[in-house]
XYZ file of C-alpha atoms in Angstrom:
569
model
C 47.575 -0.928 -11.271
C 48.231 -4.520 -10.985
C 49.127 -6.378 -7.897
C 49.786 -9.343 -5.850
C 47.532 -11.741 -6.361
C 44.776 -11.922 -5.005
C 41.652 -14.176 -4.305
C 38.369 -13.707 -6.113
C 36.851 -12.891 -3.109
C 39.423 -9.974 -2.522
C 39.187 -8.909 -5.702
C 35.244 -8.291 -5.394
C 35.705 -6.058 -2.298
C 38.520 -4.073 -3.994
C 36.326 -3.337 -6.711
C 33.042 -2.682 -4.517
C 35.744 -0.070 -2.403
C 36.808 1.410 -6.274
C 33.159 1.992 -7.193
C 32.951 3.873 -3.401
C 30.126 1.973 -2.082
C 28.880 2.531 1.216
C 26.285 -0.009 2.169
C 25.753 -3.510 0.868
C 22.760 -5.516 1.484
C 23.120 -8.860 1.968
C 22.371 -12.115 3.373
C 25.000 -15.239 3.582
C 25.169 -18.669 2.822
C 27.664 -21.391 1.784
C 28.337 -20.144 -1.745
C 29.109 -16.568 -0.741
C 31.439 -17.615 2.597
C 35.077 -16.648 0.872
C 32.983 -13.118 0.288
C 31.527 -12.453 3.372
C 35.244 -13.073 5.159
C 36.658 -10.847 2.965
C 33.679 -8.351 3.831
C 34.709 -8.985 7.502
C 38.266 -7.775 7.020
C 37.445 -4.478 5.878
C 35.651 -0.976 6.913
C 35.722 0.956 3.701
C 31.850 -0.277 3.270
C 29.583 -1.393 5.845
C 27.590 -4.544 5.032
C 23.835 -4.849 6.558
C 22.434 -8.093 7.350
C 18.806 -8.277 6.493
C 16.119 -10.912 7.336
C 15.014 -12.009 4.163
C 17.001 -11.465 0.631
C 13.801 -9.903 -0.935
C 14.645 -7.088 1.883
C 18.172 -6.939 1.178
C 17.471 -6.098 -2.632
C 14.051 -3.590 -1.771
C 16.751 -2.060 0.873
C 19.237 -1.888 -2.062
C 16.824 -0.712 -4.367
C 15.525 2.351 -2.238
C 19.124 3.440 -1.349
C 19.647 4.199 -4.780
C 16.474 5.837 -5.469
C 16.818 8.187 -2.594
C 20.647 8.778 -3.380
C 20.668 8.270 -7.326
C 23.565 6.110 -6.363
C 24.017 2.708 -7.655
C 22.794 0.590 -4.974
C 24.495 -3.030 -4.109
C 23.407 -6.316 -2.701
C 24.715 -9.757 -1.950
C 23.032 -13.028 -1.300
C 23.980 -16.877 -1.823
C 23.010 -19.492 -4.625
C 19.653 -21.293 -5.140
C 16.814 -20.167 -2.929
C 18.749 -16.855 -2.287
C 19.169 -16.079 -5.415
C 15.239 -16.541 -6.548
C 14.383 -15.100 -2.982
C 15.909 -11.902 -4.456
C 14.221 -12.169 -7.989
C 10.920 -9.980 -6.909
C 13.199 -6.966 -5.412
C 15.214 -7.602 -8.881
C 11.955 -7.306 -11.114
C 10.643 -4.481 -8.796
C 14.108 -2.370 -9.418
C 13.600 -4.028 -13.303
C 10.121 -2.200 -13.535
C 11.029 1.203 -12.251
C 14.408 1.240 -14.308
C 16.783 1.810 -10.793
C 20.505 1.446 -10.850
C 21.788 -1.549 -8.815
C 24.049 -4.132 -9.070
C 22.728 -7.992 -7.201
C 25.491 -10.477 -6.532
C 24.731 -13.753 -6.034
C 26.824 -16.475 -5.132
C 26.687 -19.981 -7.569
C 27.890 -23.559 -7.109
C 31.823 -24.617 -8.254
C 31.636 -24.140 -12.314
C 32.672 -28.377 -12.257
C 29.373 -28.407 -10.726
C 27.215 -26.181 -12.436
C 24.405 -28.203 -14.461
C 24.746 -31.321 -12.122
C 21.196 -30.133 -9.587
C 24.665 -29.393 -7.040
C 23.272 -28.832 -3.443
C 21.636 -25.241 -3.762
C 22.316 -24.908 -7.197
C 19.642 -22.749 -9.757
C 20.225 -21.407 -13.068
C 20.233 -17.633 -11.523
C 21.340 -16.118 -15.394
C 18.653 -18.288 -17.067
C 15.699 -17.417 -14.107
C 16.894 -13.399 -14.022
C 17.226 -13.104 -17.677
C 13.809 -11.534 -17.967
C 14.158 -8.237 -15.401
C 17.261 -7.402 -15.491
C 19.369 -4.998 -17.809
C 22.089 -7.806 -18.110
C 23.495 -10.201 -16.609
C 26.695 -12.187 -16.312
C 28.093 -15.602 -15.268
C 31.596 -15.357 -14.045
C 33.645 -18.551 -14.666
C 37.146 -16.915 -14.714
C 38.944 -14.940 -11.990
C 41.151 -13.010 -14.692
C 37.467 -11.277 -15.778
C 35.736 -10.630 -12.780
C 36.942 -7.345 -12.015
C 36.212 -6.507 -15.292
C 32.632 -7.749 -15.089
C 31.897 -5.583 -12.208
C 33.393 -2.743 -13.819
C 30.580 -3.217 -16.309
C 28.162 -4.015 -14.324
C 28.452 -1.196 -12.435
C 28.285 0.776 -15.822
C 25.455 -0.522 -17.426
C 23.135 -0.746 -14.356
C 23.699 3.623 -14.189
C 23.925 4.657 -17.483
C 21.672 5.327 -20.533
C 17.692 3.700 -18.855
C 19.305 2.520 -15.827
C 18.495 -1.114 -14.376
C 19.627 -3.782 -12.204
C 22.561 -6.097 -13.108
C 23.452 -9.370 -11.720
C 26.797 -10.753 -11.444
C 26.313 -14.547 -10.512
C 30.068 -15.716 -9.324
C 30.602 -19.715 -8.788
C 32.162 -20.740 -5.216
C 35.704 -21.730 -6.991
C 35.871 -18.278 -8.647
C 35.962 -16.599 -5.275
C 38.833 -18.464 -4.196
C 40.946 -18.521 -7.145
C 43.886 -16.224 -7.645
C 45.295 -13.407 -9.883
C 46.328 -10.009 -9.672
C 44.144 -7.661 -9.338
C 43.785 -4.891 -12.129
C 40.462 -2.688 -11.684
C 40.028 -0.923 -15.007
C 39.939 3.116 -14.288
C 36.904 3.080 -17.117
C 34.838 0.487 -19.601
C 34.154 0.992 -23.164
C 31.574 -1.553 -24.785
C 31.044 -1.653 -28.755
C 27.687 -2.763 -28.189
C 26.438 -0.619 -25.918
C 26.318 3.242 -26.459
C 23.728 5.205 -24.789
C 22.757 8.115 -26.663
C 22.285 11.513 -24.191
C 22.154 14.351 -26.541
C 18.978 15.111 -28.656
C 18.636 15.433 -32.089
C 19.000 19.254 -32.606
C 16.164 19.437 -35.673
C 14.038 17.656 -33.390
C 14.672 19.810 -30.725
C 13.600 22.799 -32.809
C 10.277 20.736 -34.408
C 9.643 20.458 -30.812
C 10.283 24.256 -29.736
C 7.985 25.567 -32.523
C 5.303 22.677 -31.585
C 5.379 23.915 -28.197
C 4.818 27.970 -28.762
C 1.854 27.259 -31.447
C -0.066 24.874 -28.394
C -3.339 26.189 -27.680
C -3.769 23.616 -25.334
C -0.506 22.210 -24.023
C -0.042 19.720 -21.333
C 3.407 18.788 -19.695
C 3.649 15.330 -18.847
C 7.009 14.130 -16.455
C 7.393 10.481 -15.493
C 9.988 8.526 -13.354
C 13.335 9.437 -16.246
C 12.617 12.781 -14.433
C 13.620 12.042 -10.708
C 15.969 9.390 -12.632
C 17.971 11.785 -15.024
C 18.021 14.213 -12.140
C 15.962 16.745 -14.370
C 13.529 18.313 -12.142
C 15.693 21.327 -11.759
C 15.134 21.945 -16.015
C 11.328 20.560 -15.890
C 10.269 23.292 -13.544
C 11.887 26.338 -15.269
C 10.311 25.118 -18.352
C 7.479 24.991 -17.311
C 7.497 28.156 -15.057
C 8.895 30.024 -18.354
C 5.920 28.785 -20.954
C 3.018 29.109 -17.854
C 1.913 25.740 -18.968
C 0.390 22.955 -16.961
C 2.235 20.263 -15.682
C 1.113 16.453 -14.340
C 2.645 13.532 -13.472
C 2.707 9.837 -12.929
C 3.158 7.808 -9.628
C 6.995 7.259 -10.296
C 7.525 11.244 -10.962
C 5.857 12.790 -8.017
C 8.369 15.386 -6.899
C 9.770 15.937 -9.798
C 7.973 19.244 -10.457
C 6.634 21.110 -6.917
C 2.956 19.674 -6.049
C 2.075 22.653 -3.985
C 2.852 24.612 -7.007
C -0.473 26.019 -9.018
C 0.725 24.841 -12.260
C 0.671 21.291 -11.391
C -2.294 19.927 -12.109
C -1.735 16.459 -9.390
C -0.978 13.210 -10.454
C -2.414 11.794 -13.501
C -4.175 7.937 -14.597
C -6.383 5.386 -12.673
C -6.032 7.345 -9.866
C -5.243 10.900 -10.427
C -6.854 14.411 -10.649
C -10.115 15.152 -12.884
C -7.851 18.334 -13.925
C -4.869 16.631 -14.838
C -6.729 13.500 -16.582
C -8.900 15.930 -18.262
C -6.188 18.013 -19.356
C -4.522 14.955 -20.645
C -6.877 13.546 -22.807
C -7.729 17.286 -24.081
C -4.574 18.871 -24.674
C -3.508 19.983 -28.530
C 0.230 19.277 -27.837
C 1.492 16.814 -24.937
C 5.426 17.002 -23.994
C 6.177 13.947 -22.689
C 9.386 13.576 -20.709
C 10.725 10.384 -19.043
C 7.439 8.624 -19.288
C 6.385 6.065 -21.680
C 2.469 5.925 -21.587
C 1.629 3.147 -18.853
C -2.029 1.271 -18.730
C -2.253 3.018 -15.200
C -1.485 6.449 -16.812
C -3.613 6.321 -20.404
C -6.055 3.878 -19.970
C -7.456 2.542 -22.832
C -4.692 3.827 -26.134
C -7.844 3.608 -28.087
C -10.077 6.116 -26.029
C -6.373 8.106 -25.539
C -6.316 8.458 -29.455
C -9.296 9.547 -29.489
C -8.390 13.686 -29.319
C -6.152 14.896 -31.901
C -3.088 15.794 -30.430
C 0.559 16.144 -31.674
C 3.172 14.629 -29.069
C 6.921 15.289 -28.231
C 8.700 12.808 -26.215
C 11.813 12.450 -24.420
C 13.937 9.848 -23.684
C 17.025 8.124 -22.920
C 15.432 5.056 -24.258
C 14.645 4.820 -27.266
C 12.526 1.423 -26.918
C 9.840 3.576 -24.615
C 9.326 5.996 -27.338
C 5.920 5.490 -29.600
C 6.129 1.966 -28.187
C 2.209 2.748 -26.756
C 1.226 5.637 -28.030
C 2.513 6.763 -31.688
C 4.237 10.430 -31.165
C 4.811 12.875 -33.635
C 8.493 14.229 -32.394
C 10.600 11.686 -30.911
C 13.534 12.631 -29.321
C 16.187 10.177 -27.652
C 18.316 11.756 -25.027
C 19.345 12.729 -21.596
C 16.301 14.462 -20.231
C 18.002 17.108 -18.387
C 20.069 18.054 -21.094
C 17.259 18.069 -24.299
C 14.714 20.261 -21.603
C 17.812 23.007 -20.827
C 18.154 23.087 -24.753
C 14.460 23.839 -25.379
C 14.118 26.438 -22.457
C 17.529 27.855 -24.183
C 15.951 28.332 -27.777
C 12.083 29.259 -26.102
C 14.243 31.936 -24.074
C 16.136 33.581 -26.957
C 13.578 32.967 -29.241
C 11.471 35.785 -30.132
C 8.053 33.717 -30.563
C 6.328 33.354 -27.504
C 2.696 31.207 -26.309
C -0.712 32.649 -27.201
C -1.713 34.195 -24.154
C -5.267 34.678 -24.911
C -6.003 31.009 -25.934
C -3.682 29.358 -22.711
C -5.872 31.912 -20.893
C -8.913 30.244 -22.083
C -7.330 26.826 -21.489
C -6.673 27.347 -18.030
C -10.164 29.129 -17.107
C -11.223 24.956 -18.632
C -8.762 23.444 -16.331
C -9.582 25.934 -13.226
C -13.461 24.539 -13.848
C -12.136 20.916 -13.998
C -10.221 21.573 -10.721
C -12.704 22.930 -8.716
C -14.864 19.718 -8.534
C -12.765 19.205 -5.691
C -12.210 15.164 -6.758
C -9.893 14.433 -3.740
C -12.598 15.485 -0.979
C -13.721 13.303 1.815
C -15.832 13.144 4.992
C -13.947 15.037 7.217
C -16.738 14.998 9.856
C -16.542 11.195 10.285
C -16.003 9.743 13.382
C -13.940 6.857 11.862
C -10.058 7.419 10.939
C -9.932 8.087 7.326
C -6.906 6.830 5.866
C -6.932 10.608 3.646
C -7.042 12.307 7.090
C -3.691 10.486 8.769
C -1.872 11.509 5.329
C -2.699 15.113 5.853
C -1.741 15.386 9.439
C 1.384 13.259 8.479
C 2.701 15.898 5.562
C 1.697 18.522 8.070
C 3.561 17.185 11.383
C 6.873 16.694 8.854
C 6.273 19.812 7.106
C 6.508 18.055 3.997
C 10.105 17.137 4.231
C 10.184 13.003 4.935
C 11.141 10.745 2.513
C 7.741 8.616 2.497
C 8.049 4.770 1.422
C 5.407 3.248 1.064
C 3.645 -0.830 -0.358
C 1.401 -1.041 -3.249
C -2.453 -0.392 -2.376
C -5.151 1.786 -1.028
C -2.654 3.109 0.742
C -0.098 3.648 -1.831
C -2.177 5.675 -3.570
C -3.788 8.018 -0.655
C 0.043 9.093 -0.183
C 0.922 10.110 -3.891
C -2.471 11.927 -3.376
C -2.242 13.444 -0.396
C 1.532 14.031 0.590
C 2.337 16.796 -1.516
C 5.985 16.262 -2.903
C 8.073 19.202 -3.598
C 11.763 18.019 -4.202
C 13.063 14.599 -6.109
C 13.733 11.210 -4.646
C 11.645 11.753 -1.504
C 8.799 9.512 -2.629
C 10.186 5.784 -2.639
C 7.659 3.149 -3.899
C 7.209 0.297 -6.506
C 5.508 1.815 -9.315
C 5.461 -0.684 -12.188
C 5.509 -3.829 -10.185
C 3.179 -3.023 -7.250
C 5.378 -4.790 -5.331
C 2.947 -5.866 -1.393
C 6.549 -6.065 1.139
C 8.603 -3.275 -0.389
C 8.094 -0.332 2.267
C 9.649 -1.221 4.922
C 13.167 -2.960 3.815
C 13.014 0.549 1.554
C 12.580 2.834 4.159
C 15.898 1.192 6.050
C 17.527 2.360 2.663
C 16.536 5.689 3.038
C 17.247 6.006 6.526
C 20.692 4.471 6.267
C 21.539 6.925 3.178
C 20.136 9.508 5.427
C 20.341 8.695 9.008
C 18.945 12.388 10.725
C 16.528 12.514 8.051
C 12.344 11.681 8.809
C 11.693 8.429 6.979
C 8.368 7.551 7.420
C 6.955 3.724 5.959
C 3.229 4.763 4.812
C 1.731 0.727 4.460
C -1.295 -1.559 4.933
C -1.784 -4.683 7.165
C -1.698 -7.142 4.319
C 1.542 -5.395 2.718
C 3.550 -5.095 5.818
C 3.864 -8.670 7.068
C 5.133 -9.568 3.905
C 8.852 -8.310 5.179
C 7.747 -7.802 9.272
C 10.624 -9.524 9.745
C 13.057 -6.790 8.963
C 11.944 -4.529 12.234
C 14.614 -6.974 13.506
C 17.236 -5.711 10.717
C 15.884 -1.652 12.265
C 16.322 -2.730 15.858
C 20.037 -3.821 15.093
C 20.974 -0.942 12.755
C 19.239 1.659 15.602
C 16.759 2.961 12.124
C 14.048 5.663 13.710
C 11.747 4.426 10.625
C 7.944 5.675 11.742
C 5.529 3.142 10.666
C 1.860 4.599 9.103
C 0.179 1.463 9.189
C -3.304 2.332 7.704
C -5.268 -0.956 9.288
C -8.349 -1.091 7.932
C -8.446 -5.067 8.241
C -9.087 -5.842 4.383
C -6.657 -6.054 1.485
C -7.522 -2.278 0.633
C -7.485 -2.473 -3.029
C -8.854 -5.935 -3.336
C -11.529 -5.322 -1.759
C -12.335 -1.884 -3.202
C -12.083 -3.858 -7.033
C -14.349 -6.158 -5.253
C -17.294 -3.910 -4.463
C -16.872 -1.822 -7.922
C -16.176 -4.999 -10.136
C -17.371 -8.088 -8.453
C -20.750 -7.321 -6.850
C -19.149 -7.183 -3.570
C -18.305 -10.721 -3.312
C -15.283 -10.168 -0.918
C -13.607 -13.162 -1.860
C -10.508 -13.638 0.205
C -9.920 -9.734 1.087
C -11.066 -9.585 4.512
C -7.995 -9.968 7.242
C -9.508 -11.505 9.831
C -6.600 -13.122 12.441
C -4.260 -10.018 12.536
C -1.482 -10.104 15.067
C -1.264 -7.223 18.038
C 1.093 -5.070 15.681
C 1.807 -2.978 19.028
C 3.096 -5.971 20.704
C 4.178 -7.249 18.009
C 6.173 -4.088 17.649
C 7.268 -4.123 21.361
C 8.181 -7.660 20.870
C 11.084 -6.304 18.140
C 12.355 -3.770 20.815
C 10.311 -0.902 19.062
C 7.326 1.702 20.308
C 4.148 0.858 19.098
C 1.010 2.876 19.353
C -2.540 1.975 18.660
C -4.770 5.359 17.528
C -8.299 4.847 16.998
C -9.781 8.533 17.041
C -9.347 10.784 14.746
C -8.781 13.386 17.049
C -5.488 11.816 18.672
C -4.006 11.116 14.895
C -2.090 14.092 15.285
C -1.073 14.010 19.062
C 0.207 10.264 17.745
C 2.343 11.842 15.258
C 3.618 13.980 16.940
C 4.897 11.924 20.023
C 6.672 9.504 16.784
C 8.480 12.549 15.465
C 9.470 14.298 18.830
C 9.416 12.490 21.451
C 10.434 8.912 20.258
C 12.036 10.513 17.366
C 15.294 8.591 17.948
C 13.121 5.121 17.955
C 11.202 3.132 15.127
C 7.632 3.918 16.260
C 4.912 2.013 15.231
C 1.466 3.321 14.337
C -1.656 1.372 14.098
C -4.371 3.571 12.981
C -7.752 1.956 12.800
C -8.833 3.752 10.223
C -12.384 3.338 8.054
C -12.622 -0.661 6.851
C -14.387 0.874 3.677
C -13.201 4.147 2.474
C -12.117 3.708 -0.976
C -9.379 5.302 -3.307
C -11.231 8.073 -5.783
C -10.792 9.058 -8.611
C -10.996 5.939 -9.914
C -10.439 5.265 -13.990
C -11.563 1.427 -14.400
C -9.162 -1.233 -16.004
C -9.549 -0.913 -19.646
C -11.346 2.438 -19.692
C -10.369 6.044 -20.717
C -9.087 9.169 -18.782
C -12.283 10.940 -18.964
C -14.422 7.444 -17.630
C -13.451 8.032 -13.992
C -15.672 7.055 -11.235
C -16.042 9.737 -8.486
C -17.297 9.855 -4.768
C-alpha cells in the first residue's frame, strides 16, 4: 500500500523488513551513510558489523546455506564493493541465494573517476545471477523485490543491487509489490512426465546403477526424496563435496564422497556403473576427471535439474530432465512404488559383492600409531566429541578435504564450505553465519594456518557478537595442499609452501578476548575437545593442533586423469 513519502534509504529498510530478514552483513562508508542511519532507527533486523567486506559477504553467504534463507549484505562504493567480489564469486560458484548491496557515487557523478567510485555492475557482471544499477527512487523497491526473487528461485545465485548516494536520499512513496512477475525469466520446476517415465524404466533395467547427488540436493531441499529413493531401489549412492549430507554418510548404501579425492568404492562405482542418476550435479573436473577417460564405460545417464544450462553441458546424458529436484525424485519413487517392475536382484547382488571388494581396501586408513597429530585423527575425535551434530565450516585445502572425509554428515546444510571456488578465508566469517542463524547450536571452523589469517580479523566481529565458534586449526606449518601437489607433481621443490614466521595463534587468540589452546599430543586431542565443547562451551575457543607437517590427502585422482587413476597410500 502506498505511503508518505519516503527517502530511498527508508524505502530499502522497509523492503529488507517485507522480505523478513534477520541479519545483514555489512560494513559502512560514505556512499552507504543515509542507509546505515536508517538501519540505526530500526530493530526489525539486526545489522552485524564485520572486519573486512569479504567477511561480511562469506558471513552472508553461510547464513543462507545453513538456513536456505536468502542471505543479505551491505557494503559502500569502490574498494568495498570489489572487497566483496571474492565472497560474491564464491556464493556465484556454489549457486547460494543472496542479495549484496553496495553503495555507488551520485548518478551526476557516475563515469567522472568520483572519489571511491568503480563500475561495481560492469566488475560483478561475471558471478553474479544479475545485477542492477538503480538510478531512480520510483524503482528501487521494485528492484529489490526482484532481486530478492531471482537470487532464490529456479539455480539460485547472488544478486547485486548497486544504489548511487542521491538515490538513497531522494523521495517517493513507498509501494513494496506483494509479488514479481518477469517475462523473461521463468524457472521451470516440474519435469517432463515422458522423461520421467524413460527415466523410471532406465532405472529398474540397471544392472549396475549408481546414484549420484550434488549441491541442487541440499539446495532444492531434496534429501528427504533422495534417501527414500534410494532406500526403495537398494542402490548405491555417492556424492560430491557440495552434497555431503544430503543422503546419510553413516548409512551402508553410501558409497563416500566421490572425485579427486573420494572413495575407491564410490569412484569405482562411478566410472563402472550401466546407468548413473544424476541429481543436482553437473559433472565437475574435481568429480569426473578427465570426460574422455569418464566416456570411456558405456553408460546411459539421467539427470536432474533446475538448470537447464548444467545439463549435458560436460558430459552428454541420455535423459535430461529440467526441474525441481525434490519434486521430479518424489515422482519417480511414486511410479517405481506402484509400478509392478522391480530391480534385478541377482545382478545388483553381484554388483554390490564388486563394490563390497572395492570398499574393503580400506582407502581412507592412516597411521594411527604415530606419535605425531594426524590431521585424520583430530577429525575423528571432533565428529565423535559432537556426536556428529555441528555444523562444520571449513577453508579450502588439506584440511577441507580430511573433513568431507572424515566427519560423517547425516542431515543437510550442516557442512558449510566453498566448493567451486576454493575460496583460502571463507571458514571463519561462515561459521559466524551459522552460529548467528543458530546461536545454541556447535559450530565448529575446521581450517589451516595459511587459510585462516586470510579473515583473522573477524575473531574481533565473534568477540563483539559473544559467537562460541570452536576453531580446528590443523597447523601443520605448510600450505597443505600446495605442498602435497608439490611433492607428487613438482619433485618436491617446495616453492613458496612452507609457513615459516607464524604468529602465537594462542596469544593471538587471547589477544581477541578468546581461549586458545595449543595441543601437541595426540593423546590430549580429545581432552582438548572436550574442554572447547563443555567447559568453554559458551566462548570461541581456539585450537592449535600441531599436527604431522607431511601427511597428505589420499585418495588422490591427479589433475587431468580418470576416476580409476587414483594414487593411494
Amino acid at each position: 500500500m502506498a505511503e508518505t513519502e519516503l527517502s530511498g534509504a527508508e524505502i530499502l529498510v522497509r523492503c529488507l523488513q517485507a522480505e523478513g530478514v534477520k541479519y545483514v552483513f555489512g560494513y559502512p562508508g560514505g556512499a552507504v551513510l543515509n542507509i546505515y542511519d536508517e538501519i540505526h532507527k530500526q530493530d526489525a533486523f539486526k545489522h552485524i558489523l564485520v572486519r573486512h567486506e569479504q567477511a561480511a559477504v562469506h558471513a552472508a553467504d553461510a547464513y543462507s546455506r545453513a538456513t536456505g534463507r536468502v542471505g543479505v549484505a551491505l557494503v559502500t562504493s569502490g574498494p568495498g564493493a570489489t572487497n566483496a567480489v571474492t565472497g560474491i564469486a564464491t556464493a556465484y560458484m556454489d549457486s547460494i541465494p543472496m542479495v549484496v548491496i553496495s553503495g555507488q557515487v551520485p548518478t551526476p557523478a557516475i563515469g567522472m573517476d568520483a572519489f571511491q567510485e568503480v563500475d561495481t555492475v560492469g566488475i560483478t557482471r561475471p558471478c553474479v545471477k544479475h545485477n542492477f544499477l538503480v538510478k531512480d527512487v520510483h524503482e528501487l523497491a521494485a528492484t529489490i523485490k526482484k532481486a530478492f526473487y531471482i537470487a532464490a528461485t529456479g539455480r539460485p545465485g547472488p544478486v547485486l543491487v548497486d544504489i548511487p548516494k542521491d538515490v538513497t536520499q531522494h523521495l517517493c512513496a513507498f509501494d513494496y509489490p506483494a509479488d514479481i512477475r518477469m517475462r523473461s525469466y521463468n524457472p521451470t520446476y516440474k519435469g517432463h512426465s515422458g522423461q520421467i517415465k524413460r527415466a523410471v524404466q532406465m532405472l529398474l533395467e540397471a544392472k549396475r546403477p549408481m546414484i549420484y547427488t550434488g549441491g541442487g540436493v541440499i539446495l532444492g531441499n531434496a534429501d528427504r526424496q533422495v534417501t527414500e529413493l534410494t532406500r526403495l531401489l537398494g542402490y548405491p549412492v555417492t556424492s560430491t563435496l557440495m552434497g555431503l549430507g544430503g543422503y546419510p554418510a553413516p548409512d551402508p548404501l553410501f558409497l563416500g564422497m566421490l572425485g579427486m579425492h573420494g572413495t575407491i568404492e564410490a569412484n569405482m562405482a562411478m566410472q563402472h556403473c550401466d546407468v548413473l542418476l544424476a541429481v543436482g550435479a553437473r559433472f565437475d573436473d574435481r568429480v569426473i576427471g578427465n570426460p574422455k577417460h569418464f566416456a570411456k564405460e558405456a553408460r546411459r545417464i539421467i539427470h536432474i535439474d533446475v538448470d537447464p544450462s548444467s545439463i549435458s553441458k560436460r558430459v552428454k546424458v541420455d535423459v535430461p530432465i529440467v526441474g525441481d529436484v525434490a519434486q521430479v525424485l518424489e515422482e519417480i519413487a511414486r511410479q517405481i512404488g506402484t509400478g509392478t517392475d522391480r530391480p534385478d536382484q541377482s545382478a545388483l547382488k553381484a554388483w554390490w559383492a564388486q563394490i563390497e571388494l572395492w570398499r574393503s581396501q580400506d582407502c581412507l586408513k592412516y597411521d594411527r600409531a604415530s606419535e605425531m597429530i594426524k590431521p585424520q585423527f583430530v577429525i575423528e575425535k571432533l565428529y565423535e566429541v559432537t556426536g556428529g551434530d555441528a555444523y562444520v565450516t571449513s577453508d579450502v585445502g588439506q584440511h577441507q578435504m580430511w573433513a568431507a572425509q572424515y566427519y560423517k554428515f547425516d542431515k543437510p546444510r550442516r557442512w558449510i564450505n566453498s566448493g567451486g571456488l576454493g575460496t583460502m578465508g571463507f571458514g571463519l566469517p561462515a561459521a559466524m553465519g551459522v552460529q548467528l542463524a543458530f546461536p545454541d547450536a556447535m559450530v565448529a571452523c575446521v581450517t589451516g594456518e595459511g587459510s585462516i589469517q586470510m579473515n583473522i580479523q573477524e575473531l574481533s566481529t565473534c568477540l563483539q557478537e559473544k559467537l562460541p565458534i570452536k576453531v580446528i586449526l590443523l597447523n601443520n606449518r605448510y600450505l597443505g595442499m600446495v605442498r602435497q601437489w608439490q611433492e607428487f607433481f613438482y619433485e618436491e621443490r617446495y616453492a613458496e609452501s612452507y609457513i615459516d614466521a607464524l604468529p602465537d595463534f594462542v596469544k593471538l587468540a587471547e589477544a581477541y578476548g578468546h581461549v586458545g589452546m595449543t595441543v601437541e599430543k595426540p593423546q590430549d586431542v580429545e581432552p582438548a575437545l572436550r574442554d572447547a565443547f563443555g567447559k568453554h562451551k559458551d566462548r570461541l575457543v581456539f585450537l592449535n593442533f600441531v599436527t604431522d607437517p607431511r601427511e597428505n590427502v589420499y585418495p588422490m585422482i591427479p589433475a587431468g586423469k580418470g576416476l580409476s587413476e587414483m594414487i593411494l597410500l
